[in-house]
Amino acid sequence: MAEITESAVRTVLETVIDPATARSVVASGMVSGIATRGGHVAVTLDVDPARGPALEPLRLACEQAVRAMPGVLSATAVMTAERAAPPPPPMPSARPARGGHGHGPGHAPGGGRIDVPGVKHIIAIASGKGGVGKSTTAVNLALGLAANGVATGLLDADIYGPSMPRMLAVKEKPESADGKQLKPIERYGLRTMSIGYIVNEETPMIWRGPMVSSALEQMLRDVQWGELDVLVVDMPPGTGDAQLTLAQRVALAGAVIVSTPQDIALVDARKGLNMFRKVAVPVLGIVENMSYFLCPKCGERSEIFGHGGAHEEADKLGVPFLGEIPLHLDIRTTSDSGHPIVAAQPDSPHAQAYRNIAGRVWKQLSANQRGPRSAPRIVMQ
Ligand code: ADP
C-alpha cells in the first residue's frame, strides 16, 4: 500500500473550506502540523481562540476529508491556539472593591475582565485536584441557593471534563433565538450551560490555556443568563495556568474550595487558596467533601479519612469553614443519574447540609451586595 505523505494530506486539506473566510484551512494558514505513521494521520489546526467551539464543525470536516483518503486507517484533527493566542493578561496590581464586578482599576489590560451584565455575583467552585467532588458540590450548592429563593445559574467551566450533561441528565442542545446568543438549559430551577451541551463527549480536543479562557468567555458572554443573583462556575480542577487565568479574568465575587479530609487533598486545597489570593479573589470558604462515611444501612458514622482536617485547615488559613458533606451512596447515585440530591431528596439530611452551605455562601455575598434590592431569605436549620 502506498505510503501516505504529508503533502498528500495537505492536498486533501486544501479542499476543506472555512466558511467564515471562504478559504481552505491550508490557505488560511490554520494547518500547523501533519504527522503520519502507517495509516494513521494527525493534523494540528492552529486557530483563533476567539472563535472557540464554533470551529468544531471545521475540525470534523478535516478529519472526515483525511479519513476518506485511500489507505488512511485513522485521522485525528486537534485544535490548538498556540500562535493565535494573545499573551495572558498581566496580574492586576489592584482590584476594585468587592461587588464592583470588575469595573475600574482592577481591569486587566489587554484581556479585559469578563463580566456578565445582569448577574450580581459570579462565584467559582474550585479544587486543587480532580475527583474530590467539586462538580457534585457545585451543582448541589447551586440547587441549595435556588431552594432558598436565590436566582441562580450554573456554568460548567470544566472544559476538560464537563460533568453537567451527566449530573443534570441534559441530552438536548441549547437553542439560539437570534443565532448569536444561546439560551441556557433550565433544570430544577437553575439556568445552566456547559461545553458538554455543545460538544460531543467523545470529541478529542486539546484546549490549551488561552482556548479554555476563550471558551469560558463565550459561555459567559454569549449565553442569555438574564437577571441572576448568583452564577456558580464549576472550574476545571487544579491550579495550573488555565485556572489562574480564569480566576484572574472572570469578575469573581468569591471562590469556594472543595477538599476531602486527607492530608494530600488539603495540600492541594491550599494551592487553590493561594491561587485565588494571588489574584485577590476572596475565598468564601472551604467545604469538606466525603468528610465521613455514613452507612446507608445502619446509619453508623465512620471517619475513614480522619474527618475534620479541612475545618482545622480553614481555621489555620483564616478562611471560613462552610460545612461538611458525608461520603454517601445516595449522593453519588443521585448526581450520577442526573437528579442531584438537593433536588431529588430535598428532605434528606444531605440536602439540608448543602442548603446550609449555600446559606453561608449567600450570607457572605449579600453582605457585599449594594443597593436597595432586598436579599432573598435563607432558612438555616
Ligand atoms: P470532581 O468534580 O472533583 O472531579 P465529582 O463531583 O465529579 O468530582 O465527583 C467524583 C465522583 O465522586 C462522582 O461519581 C460523584 O458522584 C462522587 N461523589 C462526589 N461527592 C460525593 C459524596 N459526598 N458522596 C458520595 N459520592 C460522591
mmCIF file of C-alpha atoms and ligand atoms in Angstrom:
data_model
loop_
_atom_site.group_PDB
_atom_site.id
_atom_site.type_symbol
_atom_site.label_atom_id
_atom_site.label_comp_id
_atom_site.label_asym_id
_atom_site.label_seq_id
_atom_site.Cartn_x
_atom_site.Cartn_y
_atom_site.Cartn_z
ATOM 1 C CA MET A 1 0.000 0.000 0.000
ATOM 2 C CA ALA A 2 1.270 3.456 -0.874
ATOM 3 C CA GLU A 3 2.716 5.479 1.964
ATOM 4 C CA ILE A 4 0.546 8.409 2.998
ATOM 5 C CA THR A 5 2.622 11.511 2.664
ATOM 6 C CA GLU A 6 2.318 14.817 4.393
ATOM 7 C CA SER A 7 1.888 16.591 1.073
ATOM 8 C CA ALA A 8 -0.960 14.246 0.059
ATOM 9 C CA VAL A 9 -2.731 15.103 3.310
ATOM 10 C CA ARG A 10 -2.118 18.780 2.705
ATOM 11 C CA THR A 11 -3.608 18.497 -0.777
ATOM 12 C CA VAL A 12 -6.755 16.922 0.650
ATOM 13 C CA LEU A 13 -6.990 19.602 3.327
ATOM 14 C CA GLU A 14 -6.950 22.223 0.588
ATOM 15 C CA THR A 15 -10.491 21.091 -0.175
ATOM 16 C CA VAL A 16 -11.712 21.863 3.356
ATOM 17 C CA ILE A 17 -13.074 25.390 3.338
ATOM 18 C CA ASP A 18 -13.549 27.582 6.389
ATOM 19 C CA PRO A 19 -16.986 29.180 5.766
ATOM 20 C CA ALA A 20 -16.013 32.248 7.783
ATOM 21 C CA THR A 21 -13.233 33.206 5.345
ATOM 22 C CA ALA A 22 -14.178 31.161 2.264
ATOM 23 C CA ARG A 23 -10.559 29.964 2.181
ATOM 24 C CA SER A 24 -9.210 26.484 2.713
ATOM 25 C CA VAL A 25 -7.709 25.575 6.059
ATOM 26 C CA VAL A 26 -4.354 25.311 4.296
ATOM 27 C CA ALA A 27 -4.602 28.664 2.542
ATOM 28 C CA SER A 28 -5.574 30.427 5.745
ATOM 29 C CA GLY A 29 -2.506 29.019 7.499
ATOM 30 C CA MET A 30 -4.516 27.047 10.017
ATOM 31 C CA VAL A 31 -2.738 23.738 9.438
ATOM 32 C CA SER A 32 0.301 23.916 11.689
ATOM 33 C CA GLY A 33 1.260 20.260 11.724
ATOM 34 C CA ILE A 34 0.699 16.987 9.897
ATOM 35 C CA ALA A 35 2.049 13.706 11.212
ATOM 36 C CA THR A 36 1.616 10.332 9.523
ATOM 37 C CA ARG A 37 2.550 6.886 10.771
ATOM 38 C CA GLY A 38 1.427 3.829 8.902
ATOM 39 C CA GLY A 39 -2.165 4.634 8.008
ATOM 40 C CA HIS A 40 -2.647 6.950 10.992
ATOM 41 C CA VAL A 41 -2.764 10.679 10.434
ATOM 42 C CA ALA A 42 -2.793 13.501 12.969
ATOM 43 C CA VAL A 43 -3.450 17.093 11.955
ATOM 44 C CA THR A 44 -2.957 20.128 14.165
ATOM 45 C CA LEU A 45 -5.077 23.175 13.461
ATOM 46 C CA ASP A 46 -3.837 26.399 14.908
ATOM 47 C CA VAL A 47 -6.927 28.525 15.462
ATOM 48 C CA ASP A 48 -8.032 31.890 16.717
ATOM 49 C CA PRO A 49 -9.141 31.266 20.321
ATOM 50 C CA ALA A 50 -11.865 33.880 19.932
ATOM 51 C CA ARG A 51 -13.720 31.528 17.578
ATOM 52 C CA GLY A 52 -13.551 28.749 20.160
ATOM 53 C CA PRO A 53 -16.096 25.929 19.879
ATOM 54 C CA ALA A 54 -17.578 27.445 16.700
ATOM 55 C CA LEU A 55 -14.718 25.779 14.824
ATOM 56 C CA GLU A 56 -15.697 22.282 15.846
ATOM 57 C CA PRO A 57 -17.522 21.507 12.527
ATOM 58 C CA LEU A 58 -14.418 22.567 10.615
ATOM 59 C CA ARG A 59 -12.255 20.271 12.724
ATOM 60 C CA LEU A 60 -14.639 17.390 11.993
ATOM 61 C CA ALA A 61 -14.615 18.221 8.292
ATOM 62 C CA CYS A 62 -10.805 17.971 8.287
ATOM 63 C CA GLU A 63 -10.970 14.576 9.954
ATOM 64 C CA GLN A 64 -13.565 13.327 7.505
ATOM 65 C CA ALA A 65 -11.629 14.506 4.472
ATOM 66 C CA VAL A 66 -8.423 12.808 5.616
ATOM 67 C CA ARG A 67 -10.238 9.663 6.685
ATOM 68 C CA ALA A 68 -11.664 9.343 3.172
ATOM 69 C CA MET A 69 -8.160 9.098 1.671
ATOM 70 C CA PRO A 70 -7.339 5.615 0.416
ATOM 71 C CA GLY A 71 -5.081 3.820 2.890
ATOM 72 C CA VAL A 72 -5.911 6.002 5.889
ATOM 73 C CA LEU A 73 -6.853 3.908 8.910
ATOM 74 C CA SER A 74 -7.494 6.748 11.342
ATOM 75 C CA ALA A 75 -7.469 10.526 11.276
ATOM 76 C CA THR A 76 -7.448 12.942 14.172
ATOM 77 C CA ALA A 77 -7.515 16.697 13.996
ATOM 78 C CA VAL A 78 -6.857 18.718 17.120
ATOM 79 C CA MET A 79 -7.226 22.427 17.618
ATOM 80 C CA THR A 80 -4.649 24.483 19.416
ATOM 81 C CA ALA A 81 -4.403 28.173 19.979
ATOM 82 C CA GLU A 82 -0.635 28.323 20.025
ATOM 83 C CA ARG A 83 0.188 31.076 17.551
ATOM 84 C CA ALA A 84 -3.065 32.954 17.577
ATOM 85 C CA ALA A 85 -3.162 33.121 21.345
ATOM 86 C CA PRO A 86 -2.820 36.536 22.882
ATOM 87 C CA PRO A 87 -0.412 36.615 25.798
ATOM 88 C CA PRO A 88 -2.196 36.097 29.120
ATOM 89 C CA PRO A 89 -3.115 39.399 30.712
ATOM 90 C CA PRO A 90 -0.707 40.630 33.369
ATOM 91 C CA MET A 91 -1.655 40.360 37.009
ATOM 92 C CA PRO A 92 -3.857 43.199 38.140
ATOM 93 C CA SER A 93 -1.976 45.199 40.718
ATOM 94 C CA ALA A 94 -5.182 46.194 42.454
ATOM 95 C CA ARG A 95 -8.765 45.030 42.268
ATOM 96 C CA PRO A 96 -11.897 47.067 42.750
ATOM 97 C CA ALA A 97 -13.850 46.781 45.953
ATOM 98 C CA ARG A 98 -15.935 43.633 46.170
ATOM 99 C CA GLY A 99 -19.261 43.772 44.470
ATOM 100 C CA GLY A 100 -17.781 46.106 41.904
ATOM 101 C CA HIS A 101 -17.887 43.434 39.190
ATOM 102 C CA GLY A 102 -14.699 44.345 37.523
ATOM 103 C CA HIS A 103 -15.188 47.948 36.586
ATOM 104 C CA GLY A 104 -12.429 50.380 37.344
ATOM 105 C CA PRO A 105 -8.761 49.982 38.051
ATOM 106 C CA GLY A 106 -8.863 46.208 38.519
ATOM 107 C CA HIS A 107 -9.435 45.606 34.816
ATOM 108 C CA ALA A 108 -6.630 43.529 33.439
ATOM 109 C CA PRO A 109 -5.348 45.457 30.457
ATOM 110 C CA GLY A 110 -5.318 43.513 27.200
ATOM 111 C CA GLY A 111 -7.579 40.600 28.083
ATOM 112 C CA GLY A 112 -10.227 42.646 29.862
ATOM 113 C CA ARG A 113 -12.236 41.368 32.794
ATOM 114 C CA ILE A 114 -15.147 39.132 31.922
ATOM 115 C CA ASP A 115 -18.298 40.441 33.428
ATOM 116 C CA VAL A 116 -21.897 39.378 32.884
ATOM 117 C CA PRO A 117 -24.459 42.179 32.924
ATOM 118 C CA GLY A 118 -27.493 41.218 34.980
ATOM 119 C CA VAL A 119 -25.556 38.774 37.134
ATOM 120 C CA LYS A 120 -24.892 40.113 40.607
ATOM 121 C CA HIS A 121 -22.289 37.669 41.858
ATOM 122 C CA ILE A 122 -20.150 35.178 39.976
ATOM 123 C CA ILE A 123 -18.599 32.587 42.248
ATOM 124 C CA ALA A 124 -16.085 29.863 41.410
ATOM 125 C CA ILE A 125 -16.177 26.356 42.805
ATOM 126 C CA ALA A 126 -12.624 25.085 42.705
ATOM 127 C CA SER A 127 -10.449 22.241 43.881
ATOM 128 C CA GLY A 128 -6.722 21.654 43.968
ATOM 129 C CA LYS A 129 -7.147 18.350 42.135
ATOM 130 C CA GLY A 130 -9.771 16.268 40.370
ATOM 131 C CA GLY A 131 -12.101 13.706 41.879
ATOM 132 C CA VAL A 132 -12.768 15.418 45.208
ATOM 133 C CA GLY A 133 -16.423 16.102 44.388
ATOM 134 C CA LYS A 134 -16.109 19.649 43.084
ATOM 135 C CA SER A 135 -18.836 19.269 40.450
ATOM 136 C CA THR A 136 -21.160 17.449 42.840
ATOM 137 C CA THR A 137 -20.694 20.298 45.294
ATOM 138 C CA ALA A 138 -21.169 22.937 42.594
ATOM 139 C CA VAL A 139 -24.487 21.537 41.394
ATOM 140 C CA ASN A 140 -25.898 20.888 44.859
ATOM 141 C CA LEU A 141 -24.712 24.241 46.149
ATOM 142 C CA ALA A 142 -26.403 25.936 43.202
ATOM 143 C CA LEU A 143 -29.592 23.988 43.932
ATOM 144 C CA GLY A 144 -29.262 24.910 47.608
ATOM 145 C CA LEU A 145 -29.124 28.590 46.665
ATOM 146 C CA ALA A 146 -32.117 28.215 44.345
ATOM 147 C CA ALA A 147 -34.071 26.336 47.034
ATOM 148 C CA ASN A 148 -33.640 29.376 49.214
ATOM 149 C CA GLY A 149 -35.045 31.772 46.657
ATOM 150 C CA VAL A 150 -31.766 32.970 45.156
ATOM 151 C CA ALA A 151 -31.975 33.285 41.355
ATOM 152 C CA THR A 152 -29.110 31.009 40.366
ATOM 153 C CA GLY A 153 -27.277 29.920 37.242
ATOM 154 C CA LEU A 154 -24.721 27.170 36.870
ATOM 155 C CA LEU A 155 -21.870 27.287 34.379
ATOM 156 C CA ASP A 156 -19.795 24.171 33.866
ATOM 157 C CA ALA A 157 -16.378 25.597 33.029
ATOM 158 C CA ASP A 158 -14.678 22.262 33.464
ATOM 159 C CA ILE A 159 -13.836 22.212 29.806
ATOM 160 C CA TYR A 160 -11.535 19.182 30.082
ATOM 161 C CA GLY A 161 -14.248 17.013 31.624
ATOM 162 C CA PRO A 162 -17.676 18.653 31.669
ATOM 163 C CA SER A 163 -19.979 16.843 34.088
ATOM 164 C CA MET A 164 -23.247 18.778 33.864
ATOM 165 C CA PRO A 165 -24.693 16.747 30.956
ATOM 166 C CA ARG A 166 -24.453 13.698 33.250
ATOM 167 C CA MET A 167 -25.304 15.361 36.554
ATOM 168 C CA LEU A 168 -28.356 17.122 35.143
ATOM 169 C CA ALA A 169 -29.286 14.480 32.534
ATOM 170 C CA VAL A 170 -29.144 17.024 29.718
ATOM 171 C CA LYS A 171 -29.328 15.415 26.286
ATOM 172 C CA GLU A 172 -30.685 18.306 24.247
ATOM 173 C CA LYS A 173 -28.574 21.009 22.627
ATOM 174 C CA PRO A 174 -29.010 24.631 23.674
ATOM 175 C CA GLU A 175 -31.105 26.698 21.277
ATOM 176 C CA SER A 176 -30.499 30.148 19.962
ATOM 177 C CA ALA A 177 -33.330 32.512 19.134
ATOM 178 C CA ASP A 178 -31.222 35.125 17.363
ATOM 179 C CA GLY A 179 -28.340 32.989 16.089
ATOM 180 C CA LYS A 180 -25.975 34.923 18.327
ATOM 181 C CA GLN A 181 -26.720 34.018 21.914
ATOM 182 C CA LEU A 182 -27.521 30.609 23.347
ATOM 183 C CA LYS A 183 -30.400 30.028 25.702
ATOM 184 C CA PRO A 184 -29.308 28.333 28.907
ATOM 185 C CA ILE A 185 -30.913 24.965 29.632
ATOM 186 C CA GLU A 186 -33.232 25.064 32.628
ATOM 187 C CA ARG A 187 -33.024 22.276 35.185
ATOM 188 C CA TYR A 188 -34.602 22.205 38.641
ATOM 189 C CA GLY A 189 -34.982 25.967 38.599
ATOM 190 C CA LEU A 190 -31.363 26.580 37.553
ATOM 191 C CA ARG A 191 -30.225 28.164 34.315
ATOM 192 C CA THR A 192 -27.336 26.007 33.188
ATOM 193 C CA MET A 193 -24.708 25.889 30.459
ATOM 194 C CA SER A 194 -21.846 23.506 29.772
ATOM 195 C CA ILE A 195 -19.391 22.991 26.960
ATOM 196 C CA GLY A 196 -20.615 19.405 27.195
ATOM 197 C CA TYR A 197 -24.037 20.518 25.899
ATOM 198 C CA ILE A 198 -22.427 21.766 22.710
ATOM 199 C CA VAL A 199 -19.505 19.465 22.042
ATOM 200 C CA ASN A 200 -19.859 15.722 21.767
ATOM 201 C CA GLU A 201 -18.373 13.838 24.740
ATOM 202 C CA GLU A 202 -16.197 11.623 22.537
ATOM 203 C CA THR A 203 -14.693 14.549 20.652
ATOM 204 C CA PRO A 204 -10.977 14.675 21.272
ATOM 205 C CA MET A 205 -9.945 18.232 21.852
ATOM 206 C CA ILE A 206 -6.854 19.913 23.048
ATOM 207 C CA TRP A 207 -7.891 23.035 24.829
ATOM 208 C CA ARG A 208 -4.743 24.916 25.552
ATOM 209 C CA GLY A 209 -4.864 27.585 28.218
ATOM 210 C CA PRO A 210 -5.958 30.504 26.027
ATOM 211 C CA MET A 211 -8.544 28.316 24.330
ATOM 212 C CA VAL A 212 -10.078 27.393 27.685
ATOM 213 C CA SER A 213 -10.243 31.029 28.570
ATOM 214 C CA SER A 214 -11.938 31.993 25.310
ATOM 215 C CA ALA A 215 -14.474 29.166 25.531
ATOM 216 C CA LEU A 216 -15.356 30.249 29.030
ATOM 217 C CA GLU A 217 -15.605 33.833 27.911
ATOM 218 C CA GLN A 218 -18.104 32.817 25.245
ATOM 219 C CA MET A 219 -20.139 30.838 27.723
ATOM 220 C CA LEU A 220 -20.279 33.849 29.991
ATOM 221 C CA ARG A 221 -20.934 36.476 27.336
ATOM 222 C CA ASP A 222 -22.867 34.638 24.641
ATOM 223 C CA VAL A 223 -25.451 32.962 26.854
ATOM 224 C CA GLN A 224 -28.701 34.654 27.810
ATOM 225 C CA TRP A 225 -28.199 34.372 31.547
ATOM 226 C CA GLY A 226 -30.715 37.132 32.234
ATOM 227 C CA GLU A 227 -31.049 38.529 35.745
ATOM 228 C CA LEU A 228 -29.348 36.322 38.315
ATOM 229 C CA ASP A 229 -28.343 36.779 41.926
ATOM 230 C CA VAL A 230 -25.565 34.214 41.645
ATOM 231 C CA LEU A 231 -23.816 32.427 38.808
ATOM 232 C CA VAL A 232 -21.989 29.361 40.121
ATOM 233 C CA VAL A 233 -18.986 28.457 37.959
ATOM 234 C CA ASP A 234 -17.692 24.899 38.202
ATOM 235 C CA MET A 235 -13.990 25.439 37.483
ATOM 236 C CA PRO A 236 -11.612 22.975 35.851
ATOM 237 C CA PRO A 237 -9.811 21.087 38.658
ATOM 238 C CA GLY A 238 -6.312 22.087 39.647
ATOM 239 C CA THR A 239 -4.285 25.237 39.905
ATOM 240 C CA GLY A 240 -2.491 25.464 36.568
ATOM 241 C CA ASP A 241 -2.189 28.404 34.218
ATOM 242 C CA ALA A 242 -5.645 27.893 32.708
ATOM 243 C CA GLN A 243 -7.286 28.039 36.124
ATOM 244 C CA LEU A 244 -5.221 31.023 37.165
ATOM 245 C CA THR A 245 -6.224 32.861 34.002
ATOM 246 C CA LEU A 246 -9.896 32.131 34.674
ATOM 247 C CA ALA A 247 -9.591 33.245 38.282
ATOM 248 C CA GLN A 248 -7.967 36.400 37.061
ATOM 249 C CA ARG A 249 -10.175 37.248 34.114
ATOM 250 C CA VAL A 250 -13.651 36.486 35.389
ATOM 251 C CA ALA A 251 -15.065 39.167 37.664
ATOM 252 C CA LEU A 252 -15.403 36.781 40.575
ATOM 253 C CA ALA A 253 -17.124 37.816 43.779
ATOM 254 C CA GLY A 254 -15.524 34.880 45.544
ATOM 255 C CA ALA A 255 -14.416 31.275 45.454
ATOM 256 C CA VAL A 256 -15.395 28.117 47.282
ATOM 257 C CA ILE A 257 -12.719 25.440 47.646
ATOM 258 C CA VAL A 258 -13.743 21.807 47.837
ATOM 259 C CA SER A 259 -11.430 19.357 49.556
ATOM 260 C CA THR A 260 -11.515 15.890 51.041
ATOM 261 C CA PRO A 261 -10.109 15.433 54.557
ATOM 262 C CA GLN A 262 -6.987 13.547 53.506
ATOM 263 C CA ASP A 263 -3.762 15.431 54.077
ATOM 264 C CA ILE A 264 -2.767 15.189 50.470
ATOM 265 C CA ALA A 265 -6.020 16.755 49.278
ATOM 266 C CA LEU A 266 -5.629 19.506 51.823
ATOM 267 C CA VAL A 267 -2.219 20.366 50.418
ATOM 268 C CA ASP A 268 -3.941 20.768 47.055
ATOM 269 C CA ALA A 269 -6.680 22.853 48.642
ATOM 270 C CA ARG A 270 -4.013 25.192 49.986
ATOM 271 C CA LYS A 271 -2.689 25.589 46.437
ATOM 272 C CA GLY A 272 -6.203 26.515 45.320
ATOM 273 C CA LEU A 273 -6.487 29.033 48.081
ATOM 274 C CA ASN A 274 -3.158 30.604 47.188
ATOM 275 C CA MET A 275 -4.191 30.843 43.551
ATOM 276 C CA PHE A 276 -7.246 32.944 44.419
ATOM 277 C CA ARG A 277 -5.271 35.016 46.901
ATOM 278 C CA LYS A 278 -2.714 35.757 44.207
ATOM 279 C CA VAL A 279 -5.403 37.374 42.077
ATOM 280 C CA ALA A 280 -7.160 38.903 45.095
ATOM 281 C CA VAL A 281 -10.395 36.934 44.791
ATOM 282 C CA PRO A 282 -11.881 36.449 48.261
ATOM 283 C CA VAL A 283 -12.145 32.832 49.330
ATOM 284 C CA LEU A 284 -15.649 32.393 50.702
ATOM 285 C CA GLY A 285 -14.598 29.205 52.429
ATOM 286 C CA ILE A 286 -13.730 25.532 52.300
ATOM 287 C CA VAL A 287 -16.176 22.630 52.001
ATOM 288 C CA GLU A 288 -15.054 19.264 53.319
ATOM 289 C CA ASN A 289 -16.468 16.630 50.987
ATOM 290 C CA MET A 290 -16.512 12.887 51.689
ATOM 291 C CA SER A 291 -15.968 14.040 55.227
ATOM 292 C CA TYR A 292 -17.087 10.842 56.908
ATOM 293 C CA PHE A 293 -18.814 7.666 55.843
ATOM 294 C CA LEU A 294 -22.447 7.359 56.732
ATOM 295 C CA CYS A 295 -23.530 3.742 56.423
ATOM 296 C CA PRO A 296 -26.714 3.733 54.313
ATOM 297 C CA LYS A 297 -27.904 0.582 56.086
ATOM 298 C CA CYS A 298 -27.285 1.182 59.783
ATOM 299 C CA GLY A 299 -26.636 4.934 59.806
ATOM 300 C CA GLU A 300 -23.298 4.446 61.591
ATOM 301 C CA ARG A 301 -20.762 7.171 61.021
ATOM 302 C CA SER A 302 -17.148 6.153 60.273
ATOM 303 C CA GLU A 303 -14.422 8.735 59.959
ATOM 304 C CA ILE A 304 -12.408 6.941 57.337
ATOM 305 C CA PHE A 305 -10.117 9.777 56.375
ATOM 306 C CA GLY A 306 -9.796 11.314 59.826
ATOM 307 C CA HIS A 307 -12.590 13.814 59.378
ATOM 308 C CA GLY A 308 -12.242 17.442 60.394
ATOM 309 C CA GLY A 309 -8.969 18.194 58.605
ATOM 310 C CA ALA A 310 -10.500 20.814 56.356
ATOM 311 C CA HIS A 311 -12.107 22.617 59.290
ATOM 312 C CA GLU A 312 -8.756 22.840 61.084
ATOM 313 C CA GLU A 313 -7.065 23.886 57.876
ATOM 314 C CA ALA A 314 -9.648 26.602 57.251
ATOM 315 C CA ASP A 315 -9.113 27.949 60.763
ATOM 316 C CA LYS A 316 -5.357 27.890 60.285
ATOM 317 C CA LEU A 317 -5.612 29.707 56.971
ATOM 318 C CA GLY A 318 -8.112 32.219 58.267
ATOM 319 C CA VAL A 319 -10.926 31.351 55.842
ATOM 320 C CA PRO A 320 -14.471 30.316 56.765
ATOM 321 C CA PHE A 321 -15.317 26.649 57.044
ATOM 322 C CA LEU A 322 -18.547 26.253 55.110
ATOM 323 C CA GLY A 323 -19.524 22.743 56.153
ATOM 324 C CA GLU A 324 -19.007 19.058 55.660
ATOM 325 C CA ILE A 325 -20.696 16.565 53.355
ATOM 326 C CA PRO A 326 -20.515 12.845 54.134
ATOM 327 C CA LEU A 327 -19.449 10.138 51.715
ATOM 328 C CA HIS A 328 -22.796 8.584 50.940
ATOM 329 C CA LEU A 329 -24.060 6.344 48.176
ATOM 330 C CA ASP A 330 -27.200 8.456 47.682
ATOM 331 C CA ILE A 331 -25.070 11.498 46.860
ATOM 332 C CA ARG A 332 -23.229 9.535 44.192
ATOM 333 C CA THR A 333 -26.209 7.743 42.667
ATOM 334 C CA THR A 334 -28.375 10.860 42.517
ATOM 335 C CA SER A 335 -25.777 13.043 40.863
ATOM 336 C CA ASP A 336 -24.595 10.324 38.512
ATOM 337 C CA SER A 337 -28.177 9.669 37.372
ATOM 338 C CA GLY A 338 -28.969 13.281 36.618
ATOM 339 C CA HIS A 339 -31.040 14.082 39.720
ATOM 340 C CA PRO A 340 -28.751 15.756 42.262
ATOM 341 C CA ILE A 341 -29.685 15.077 45.857
ATOM 342 C CA VAL A 342 -30.868 18.582 46.757
ATOM 343 C CA ALA A 343 -33.497 18.279 44.012
ATOM 344 C CA ALA A 344 -34.183 14.541 44.280
ATOM 345 C CA GLN A 345 -34.315 14.179 48.079
ATOM 346 C CA PRO A 346 -34.919 17.667 49.463
ATOM 347 C CA ASP A 347 -35.886 16.304 52.873
ATOM 348 C CA SER A 348 -32.680 14.306 53.324
ATOM 349 C CA PRO A 349 -30.027 15.466 55.804
ATOM 350 C CA HIS A 350 -27.580 15.725 52.885
ATOM 351 C CA ALA A 351 -29.801 18.176 51.037
ATOM 352 C CA GLN A 352 -30.042 20.169 54.261
ATOM 353 C CA ALA A 353 -26.244 20.160 54.588
ATOM 354 C CA TYR A 354 -25.920 21.613 51.083
ATOM 355 C CA ARG A 355 -28.597 24.233 51.766
ATOM 356 C CA ASN A 356 -26.741 25.265 54.914
ATOM 357 C CA ILE A 357 -23.512 25.656 52.951
ATOM 358 C CA ALA A 358 -25.451 27.680 50.357
ATOM 359 C CA GLY A 359 -26.798 29.838 53.186
ATOM 360 C CA ARG A 360 -23.303 30.590 54.464
ATOM 361 C CA VAL A 361 -22.123 31.467 50.966
ATOM 362 C CA TRP A 362 -25.112 33.726 50.324
ATOM 363 C CA LYS A 363 -24.647 35.467 53.654
ATOM 364 C CA GLN A 364 -21.157 36.495 52.670
ATOM 365 C CA LEU A 365 -22.182 37.539 49.166
ATOM 366 C CA SER A 366 -25.154 39.568 50.305
ATOM 367 C CA ALA A 367 -23.015 41.303 52.904
ATOM 368 C CA ASN A 368 -21.128 42.740 49.932
ATOM 369 C CA GLN A 369 -24.274 43.491 47.973
ATOM 370 C CA ARG A 370 -25.025 47.098 47.399
ATOM 371 C CA GLY A 371 -28.272 48.831 46.604
ATOM 372 C CA PRO A 372 -31.800 48.711 47.916
ATOM 373 C CA ARG A 373 -32.728 45.317 46.470
ATOM 374 C CA SER A 374 -33.900 43.077 49.269
ATOM 375 C CA ALA A 375 -31.999 39.815 49.637
ATOM 376 C CA PRO A 376 -33.762 36.502 49.267
ATOM 377 C CA ARG A 377 -34.445 34.857 52.603
ATOM 378 C CA ILE A 378 -32.197 31.988 53.555
ATOM 379 C CA VAL A 379 -33.511 29.487 56.045
ATOM 380 C CA MET A 380 -30.774 27.860 58.080
ATOM 381 C CA GLN A 381 -31.583 24.846 60.189
HETATM 382 P P1 ADP B 1 -14.716 16.430 40.671
HETATM 383 O O1 ADP B 1 -15.621 17.456 40.058
HETATM 384 O O2 ADP B 1 -13.928 16.975 41.847
HETATM 385 O O3 ADP B 1 -13.846 15.706 39.704
HETATM 386 P P2 ADP B 1 -17.136 14.875 41.021
HETATM 387 O O4 ADP B 1 -18.079 15.834 41.628
HETATM 388 O O5 ADP B 1 -17.272 14.548 39.578
HETATM 389 O O6 ADP B 1 -15.634 15.306 41.330
HETATM 390 O O7 ADP B 1 -17.188 13.548 41.900
HETATM 391 C C1 ADP B 1 -16.424 12.393 41.588
HETATM 392 C C2 ADP B 1 -17.266 11.165 41.903
HETATM 393 O O8 ADP B 1 -17.496 11.102 43.312
HETATM 394 C C3 ADP B 1 -18.667 11.193 41.264
HETATM 395 O O9 ADP B 1 -19.013 9.886 40.867
HETATM 396 C C4 ADP B 1 -19.582 11.678 42.372
HETATM 397 O O10 ADP B 1 -20.911 11.179 42.248
HETATM 398 C C5 ADP B 1 -18.895 11.101 43.599
HETATM 399 N N1 ADP B 1 -19.095 11.906 44.814
HETATM 400 C C6 ADP B 1 -18.824 13.219 44.988
HETATM 401 N N2 ADP B 1 -19.128 13.604 46.253
HETATM 402 C C7 ADP B 1 -19.631 12.511 46.897
HETATM 403 C C8 ADP B 1 -20.127 12.255 48.221
HETATM 404 N N3 ADP B 1 -20.155 13.214 49.137
HETATM 405 N N4 ADP B 1 -20.577 11.005 48.489
HETATM 406 C C9 ADP B 1 -20.524 10.017 47.553
HETATM 407 N N5 ADP B 1 -20.061 10.187 46.309
HETATM 408 C C10 ADP B 1 -19.605 11.412 45.976
#
